[in-house]
Amino acid sequence: MPYRIRPDHPFGEEVVAVASEQLRRAISALEDQPEGVHEAIHEARKKFKRVRSLYRLVALDQRQFRAAENARLRDTARTLSIVRDATALIETVAYLESHALNDEEKDALSHARAALTERRDARALAETDLPEKVSGAISACREAITSLEKATFPSSPRKAAKLLAKGWRKGLDRARASLDDCHRSVHEEVFHELRKAGQAYWMNLSLLRDIWPSAMRAKRAEAKALVDTLGHEHDLALLADLLDRETGLIGGGEEFSHLLGAIIRQQQELRRDALAIAEHLFGDTPAREGMIIEALWIAAATE
């Protein structure tokens, strides 16, 4: 089942079906591991994000359920993050290599990639309890499905529309606040918050894409561009933080300067691009978009 809520089907059944499907896909990835355990973990964590975003949109009136399930999936994802996060740093350096200005930068980045690969492999060997963590994650997914099947959601199209509009507004309020923070601060955390708001918006657009397919498709493309841009920015921030904490990892001197210069230059460019995208993407007021979502849902659900 695609990641969407169909307006011409019972709302509660759709929510349960969508969330259950994502959780079952996470279980399947963790059990089968067709491309290895670390890629399976990456896939499962993406599914957890989708379910958590769905609950933020549709479970605003079920605080206890939403809080418990959000915590369950958040904590489960964290137990699986060590090696995947180390791999992401290697991918970040590879991304930087494609934007290197000269041979000196390329050499510094090549050496950094080798050092980070060695670090990742050492962490993978040290993580001897990974099978137990994967097994625990599978159990958590099954428990989440059981909990979901006990939840209740509106059956009336108009009540469902009001709930969706409220969740939509809250998501956009968060996005606008994050965007304002990015204009006031250069701290990496504010850009990370804007990225998370963009991810949530992209997922909400995916969930409700049937109520206005052409408009939602255009918005989703723009949201995806924002998320990808800020994803690279966030990875660069994590890389810079690692270099600051583990000073002996790369070495010092001129090579370190080339590496840090490449990070800062690319990060600044990504931030400029991201702010331009976000200003357009989040240009309408949350109240206006909320009203549009409510009207579109009612129209699509009652045709």
CSV table of N, CA and C in Angstrom, one decimal, residues 92-185:
chain,number,residue,atom,x,y,z
A,92,THR,N,29.1,11.7,3.2
A,92,THR,CA,29.3,13.2,3.2
A,92,THR,C,30.6,13.6,2.6
A,93,VAL,N,31.7,12.9,2.9
A,93,VAL,CA,33.0,13.3,2.4
A,93,VAL,C,33.0,13.0,0.9
A,94,ALA,N,32.3,11.9,0.5
A,94,ALA,CA,32.2,11.6,-1.0
A,94,ALA,C,31.5,12.7,-1.7
A,95,TYR,N,30.4,13.2,-1.1
A,95,TYR,CA,29.7,14.3,-1.6
A,95,TYR,C,30.6,15.6,-1.8
A,96,LEU,N,31.4,15.8,-0.7
A,96,LEU,CA,32.3,17.0,-0.8
A,96,LEU,C,33.3,16.8,-1.9
A,97,GLU,N,33.8,15.6,-2.1
A,97,GLU,CA,34.8,15.4,-3.1
A,97,GLU,C,34.3,15.8,-4.5
A,98,SER,N,33.0,15.6,-4.7
A,98,SER,CA,32.4,16.0,-6.0
A,98,SER,C,32.4,17.6,-6.2
A,99,HIS,N,32.6,18.3,-5.1
A,99,HIS,CA,32.6,19.8,-5.1
A,99,HIS,C,33.9,20.4,-4.8
A,100,ALA,N,35.0,19.6,-4.8
A,100,ALA,CA,36.3,20.1,-4.5
A,100,ALA,C,36.8,21.1,-5.5
A,101,LEU,N,37.5,22.1,-5.0
A,101,LEU,CA,37.9,23.2,-5.9
A,101,LEU,C,39.3,22.9,-6.6
A,102,ASN,N,40.1,22.0,-5.9
A,102,ASN,CA,41.5,21.8,-6.5
A,102,ASN,C,42.0,20.4,-6.0
A,103,ASP,N,43.2,20.1,-6.4
A,103,ASP,CA,43.7,18.8,-6.1
A,103,ASP,C,44.0,18.7,-4.6
A,104,GLU,N,44.4,19.8,-4.0
A,104,GLU,CA,44.7,19.7,-2.5
A,104,GLU,C,43.5,19.4,-1.7
A,105,GLU,N,42.3,20.0,-2.1
A,105,GLU,CA,41.1,19.6,-1.4
A,105,GLU,C,40.7,18.1,-1.7
A,106,LYS,N,40.9,17.7,-2.9
A,106,LYS,CA,40.6,16.3,-3.3
A,106,LYS,C,41.4,15.3,-2.5
A,107,ASP,N,42.7,15.6,-2.3
A,107,ASP,CA,43.6,14.8,-1.6
A,107,ASP,C,43.2,14.7,-0.1
A,108,ALA,N,42.9,15.9,0.5
A,108,ALA,CA,42.5,15.9,1.9
A,108,ALA,C,41.2,15.2,2.1
A,109,LEU,N,40.3,15.3,1.2
A,109,LEU,CA,39.0,14.6,1.3
A,109,LEU,C,39.1,13.1,1.1
A,110,SER,N,40.0,12.7,0.2
A,110,SER,CA,40.3,11.3,0.0
A,110,SER,C,40.9,10.6,1.3
A,111,HIS,N,41.8,11.3,1.9
A,111,HIS,CA,42.4,10.8,3.1
A,111,HIS,C,41.3,10.8,4.3
A,112,ALA,N,40.5,11.8,4.3
A,112,ALA,CA,39.4,11.8,5.3
A,112,ALA,C,38.4,10.7,5.1
A,113,ARG,N,38.1,10.4,3.9
A,113,ARG,CA,37.2,9.3,3.6
A,113,ARG,C,37.8,7.9,4.0
A,114,ALA,N,39.1,7.8,3.8
A,114,ALA,CA,39.8,6.5,4.2
A,114,ALA,C,39.7,6.4,5.8
A,115,ALA,N,40.0,7.5,6.5
A,115,ALA,CA,40.0,7.5,7.9
A,115,ALA,C,38.6,7.2,8.5
A,116,LEU,N,37.6,7.8,7.9
A,116,LEU,CA,36.2,7.6,8.3
A,116,LEU,C,35.7,6.2,8.0
A,117,THR,N,36.2,5.6,6.9
A,117,THR,CA,35.9,4.2,6.6
A,117,THR,C,36.5,3.3,7.7
A,118,GLU,N,37.7,3.6,8.0
A,118,GLU,CA,38.4,2.7,9.1
A,118,GLU,C,37.6,2.9,10.4
A,119,ARG,N,37.2,4.1,10.7
A,119,ARG,CA,36.4,4.4,11.9
A,119,ARG,C,35.1,3.6,11.9
A,120,ARG,N,34.4,3.7,10.8
A,120,ARG,CA,33.1,3.0,10.7
A,120,ARG,C,33.3,1.5,10.9
A,121,ASP,N,34.3,0.9,10.2
A,121,ASP,CA,34.5,-0.5,10.3
A,121,ASP,C,34.9,-1.0,11.7
A,122,ALA,N,35.6,-0.1,12.4
A,122,ALA,CA,36.0,-0.5,13.8
A,122,ALA,C,34.7,-0.4,14.7
A,123,ARG,N,33.9,0.5,14.4
A,123,ARG,CA,32.6,0.6,15.2
A,123,ARG,C,31.7,-0.6,14.9
A,124,ALA,N,31.7,-1.0,13.7
A,124,ALA,CA,30.9,-2.2,13.3
A,124,ALA,C,31.4,-3.4,14.0
A,125,LEU,N,32.7,-3.6,14.1
A,125,LEU,CA,33.2,-4.8,14.8
A,125,LEU,C,32.9,-4.7,16.3
A,126,ALA,N,32.9,-3.5,16.8
A,126,ALA,CA,32.7,-3.3,18.3
A,126,ALA,C,31.3,-3.5,18.7
A,127,GLU,N,30.4,-3.3,17.7
A,127,GLU,CA,28.9,-3.4,18.0
A,127,GLU,C,28.5,-4.8,17.9
A,128,THR,N,28.9,-5.6,18.9
A,128,THR,CA,28.6,-7.1,18.9
A,128,THR,C,27.2,-7.4,19.2
A,129,ASP,N,26.5,-6.4,19.8
A,129,ASP,CA,25.1,-6.7,20.2
A,129,ASP,C,24.1,-6.2,19.1
A,130,LEU,N,24.6,-6.0,17.9
A,130,LEU,CA,23.7,-5.5,16.8
A,130,LEU,C,22.5,-6.5,16.5
A,131,PRO,N,22.8,-7.8,16.5
A,131,PRO,CA,21.7,-8.7,16.2
A,131,PRO,C,20.6,-8.6,17.3
A,132,GLU,N,21.0,-8.4,18.5
A,132,GLU,CA,20.0,-8.2,19.6
A,132,GLU,C,19.2,-6.9,19.4
A,133,LYS,N,19.9,-5.9,19.0
A,133,LYS,CA,19.2,-4.6,18.8
A,133,LYS,C,18.2,-4.7,17.6
A,134,VAL,N,18.6,-5.4,16.6
A,134,VAL,CA,17.7,-5.6,15.4
A,134,VAL,C,16.5,-6.4,15.9
A,135,SER,N,16.7,-7.5,16.7
A,135,SER,CA,15.6,-8.3,17.2
A,135,SER,C,14.7,-7.4,18.1
A,136,GLY,N,15.3,-6.6,18.9
A,136,GLY,CA,14.5,-5.7,19.7
A,136,GLY,C,13.6,-4.7,18.9
A,137,ALA,N,14.2,-4.2,17.8
A,137,ALA,CA,13.5,-3.3,16.9
A,137,ALA,C,12.3,-4.0,16.2
A,138,ILE,N,12.5,-5.2,15.8
A,138,ILE,CA,11.4,-6.0,15.2
A,138,ILE,C,10.3,-6.2,16.2
A,139,SER,N,10.6,-6.5,17.5
A,139,SER,CA,9.6,-6.6,18.5
A,139,SER,C,8.9,-5.3,18.8
A,140,ALA,N,9.6,-4.2,18.7
A,140,ALA,CA,9.0,-2.9,18.9
A,140,ALA,C,8.0,-2.6,17.8
A,141,CYS,N,8.3,-3.0,16.6
A,141,CYS,CA,7.4,-2.7,15.5
A,141,CYS,C,6.1,-3.5,15.7
A,142,ARG,N,6.3,-4.7,16.1
A,142,ARG,CA,5.1,-5.6,16.3
A,142,ARG,C,4.2,-5.0,17.4
A,143,GLU,N,4.9,-4.5,18.5
A,143,GLU,CA,4.1,-3.9,19.6
A,143,GLU,C,3.4,-2.6,19.1
A,144,ALA,N,4.1,-1.9,18.2
A,144,ALA,CA,3.5,-0.7,17.7
A,144,ALA,C,2.3,-1.0,16.8
A,145,ILE,N,2.3,-2.1,16.1
A,145,ILE,CA,1.1,-2.5,15.3
A,145,ILE,C,0.0,-2.8,16.2
A,146,THR,N,0.3,-3.6,17.2
A,146,THR,CA,-0.8,-3.9,18.2
A,146,THR,C,-1.4,-2.7,18.8
A,147,SER,N,-0.6,-1.8,19.2
A,147,SER,CA,-1.1,-0.5,19.8
A,147,SER,C,-1.9,0.3,18.8
A,148,LEU,N,-1.5,0.3,17.6
A,148,LEU,CA,-2.2,1.1,16.6
A,148,LEU,C,-3.6,0.5,16.3
A,149,GLU,N,-3.7,-0.8,16.4
A,149,GLU,CA,-5.0,-1.5,16.1
A,149,GLU,C,-6.1,-1.2,17.2
A,150,LYS,N,-5.6,-0.7,18.3
A,150,LYS,CA,-6.5,-0.3,19.4
A,150,LYS,C,-6.9,1.2,19.4
A,151,ALA,N,-6.2,2.0,18.5
A,151,ALA,CA,-6.5,3.4,18.4
A,151,ALA,C,-7.8,3.7,17.7
A,152,THR,N,-8.4,4.8,17.9
A,152,THR,CA,-9.6,5.2,17.2
A,152,THR,C,-9.4,6.5,16.5
A,153,PHE,N,-10.0,6.7,15.3
A,153,PHE,CA,-9.9,7.9,14.5
A,153,PHE,C,-11.3,8.3,14.0
A,154,PRO,N,-11.5,9.6,13.6
A,154,PRO,CA,-12.8,10.0,13.2
A,154,PRO,C,-13.3,9.2,12.0
A,155,SER,N,-14.6,9.0,12.0
A,155,SER,CA,-15.2,8.3,10.8
A,155,SER,C,-15.9,9.3,9.9
A,156,SER,N,-16.3,10.4,10.4
A,156,SER,CA,-17.0,11.5,9.6
A,156,SER,C,-16.0,12.2,8.8
A,157,PRO,N,-16.2,12.4,7.5
A,157,PRO,CA,-15.3,13.2,6.6
A,157,PRO,C,-15.0,14.6,7.1
A,158,ARG,N,-16.1,15.2,7.7
A,158,ARG,CA,-15.9,16.6,8.2
A,158,ARG,C,-15.0,16.6,9.4
A,159,LYS,N,-15.2,15.6,10.3
A,159,LYS,CA,-14.3,15.6,11.5
A,159,LYS,C,-12.9,15.2,11.1
A,160,ALA,N,-12.8,14.3,10.1
A,160,ALA,CA,-11.4,14.0,9.7
A,160,ALA,C,-10.8,15.2,9.0
A,161,ALA,N,-11.5,16.0,8.3
A,161,ALA,CA,-11.0,17.1,7.6
A,161,ALA,C,-10.5,18.2,8.6
A,162,LYS,N,-11.3,18.4,9.7
A,162,LYS,CA,-10.9,19.3,10.7
A,162,LYS,C,-9.6,18.9,11.4
A,163,LEU,N,-9.5,17.6,11.7
A,163,LEU,CA,-8.3,17.0,12.3
A,163,LEU,C,-7.1,17.2,11.4
A,164,LEU,N,-7.2,16.9,10.1
A,164,LEU,CA,-6.1,17.1,9.2
A,164,LEU,C,-5.7,18.5,9.1
A,165,ALA,N,-6.7,19.4,9.0
A,165,ALA,CA,-6.4,20.8,8.9
A,165,ALA,C,-5.6,21.3,10.1
A,166,LYS,N,-6.0,20.8,11.3
A,166,LYS,CA,-5.3,21.2,12.5
A,166,LYS,C,-3.9,20.7,12.5
A,167,GLY,N,-3.7,19.5,12.1
A,167,GLY,CA,-2.3,18.9,12.1
A,167,GLY,C,-1.5,19.6,11.0
A,168,TRP,N,-2.1,20.0,9.9
A,168,TRP,CA,-1.4,20.7,8.8
A,168,TRP,C,-0.9,22.0,9.3
A,169,ARG,N,-1.8,22.8,10.0
A,169,ARG,CA,-1.4,24.1,10.5
A,169,ARG,C,-0.3,24.0,11.5
A,170,LYS,N,-0.4,23.0,12.4
A,170,LYS,CA,0.7,22.9,13.4
A,170,LYS,C,2.0,22.6,12.7
A,171,GLY,N,2.0,21.8,11.7
A,171,GLY,CA,3.3,21.5,11.0
A,171,GLY,C,3.8,22.7,10.3
A,172,LEU,N,3.0,23.5,9.7
A,172,LEU,CA,3.4,24.7,9.0
A,172,LEU,C,3.8,25.8,10.0
A,173,ASP,N,3.2,25.9,11.2
A,173,ASP,CA,3.6,26.8,12.2
A,173,ASP,C,5.1,26.5,12.6
A,174,ARG,N,5.3,25.2,12.8
A,174,ARG,CA,6.7,24.8,13.1
A,174,ARG,C,7.7,25.1,12.0
A,175,ALA,N,7.3,25.0,10.8
A,175,ALA,CA,8.2,25.3,9.6
A,175,ALA,C,8.4,26.8,9.6
A,176,ARG,N,7.4,27.6,9.8
A,176,ARG,CA,7.6,29.0,9.7
A,176,ARG,C,8.5,29.5,10.9
A,177,ALA,N,8.3,29.0,12.0
A,177,ALA,CA,9.1,29.3,13.2
A,177,ALA,C,10.6,28.9,12.9
A,178,SER,N,10.8,27.8,12.3
A,178,SER,CA,12.2,27.3,12.0
A,178,SER,C,12.8,28.2,11.0
A,179,LEU,N,12.0,28.6,10.0
A,179,LEU,CA,12.6,29.5,9.0
A,179,LEU,C,13.0,30.8,9.6
A,180,ASP,N,12.1,31.4,10.4
A,180,ASP,CA,12.5,32.7,11.1
A,180,ASP,C,13.8,32.5,11.9
A,181,ASP,N,13.9,31.4,12.6
A,181,ASP,CA,15.1,31.1,13.4
A,181,ASP,C,16.4,31.1,12.5
A,182,CYS,N,16.2,30.5,11.3
A,182,CYS,CA,17.4,30.5,10.4
A,182,CYS,C,17.8,31.8,9.9
A,183,HIS,N,16.9,32.8,9.9
A,183,HIS,CA,17.3,34.1,9.5
A,183,HIS,C,17.9,34.9,10.6
A,184,ARG,N,17.7,34.4,11.9
A,184,ARG,CA,18.3,35.1,13.0
A,184,ARG,C,19.5,34.5,13.5
A,185,SER,N,19.8,33.2,13.2
A,185,SER,CA,20.9,32.5,13.7
A,185,SER,C,21.6,31.7,12.7
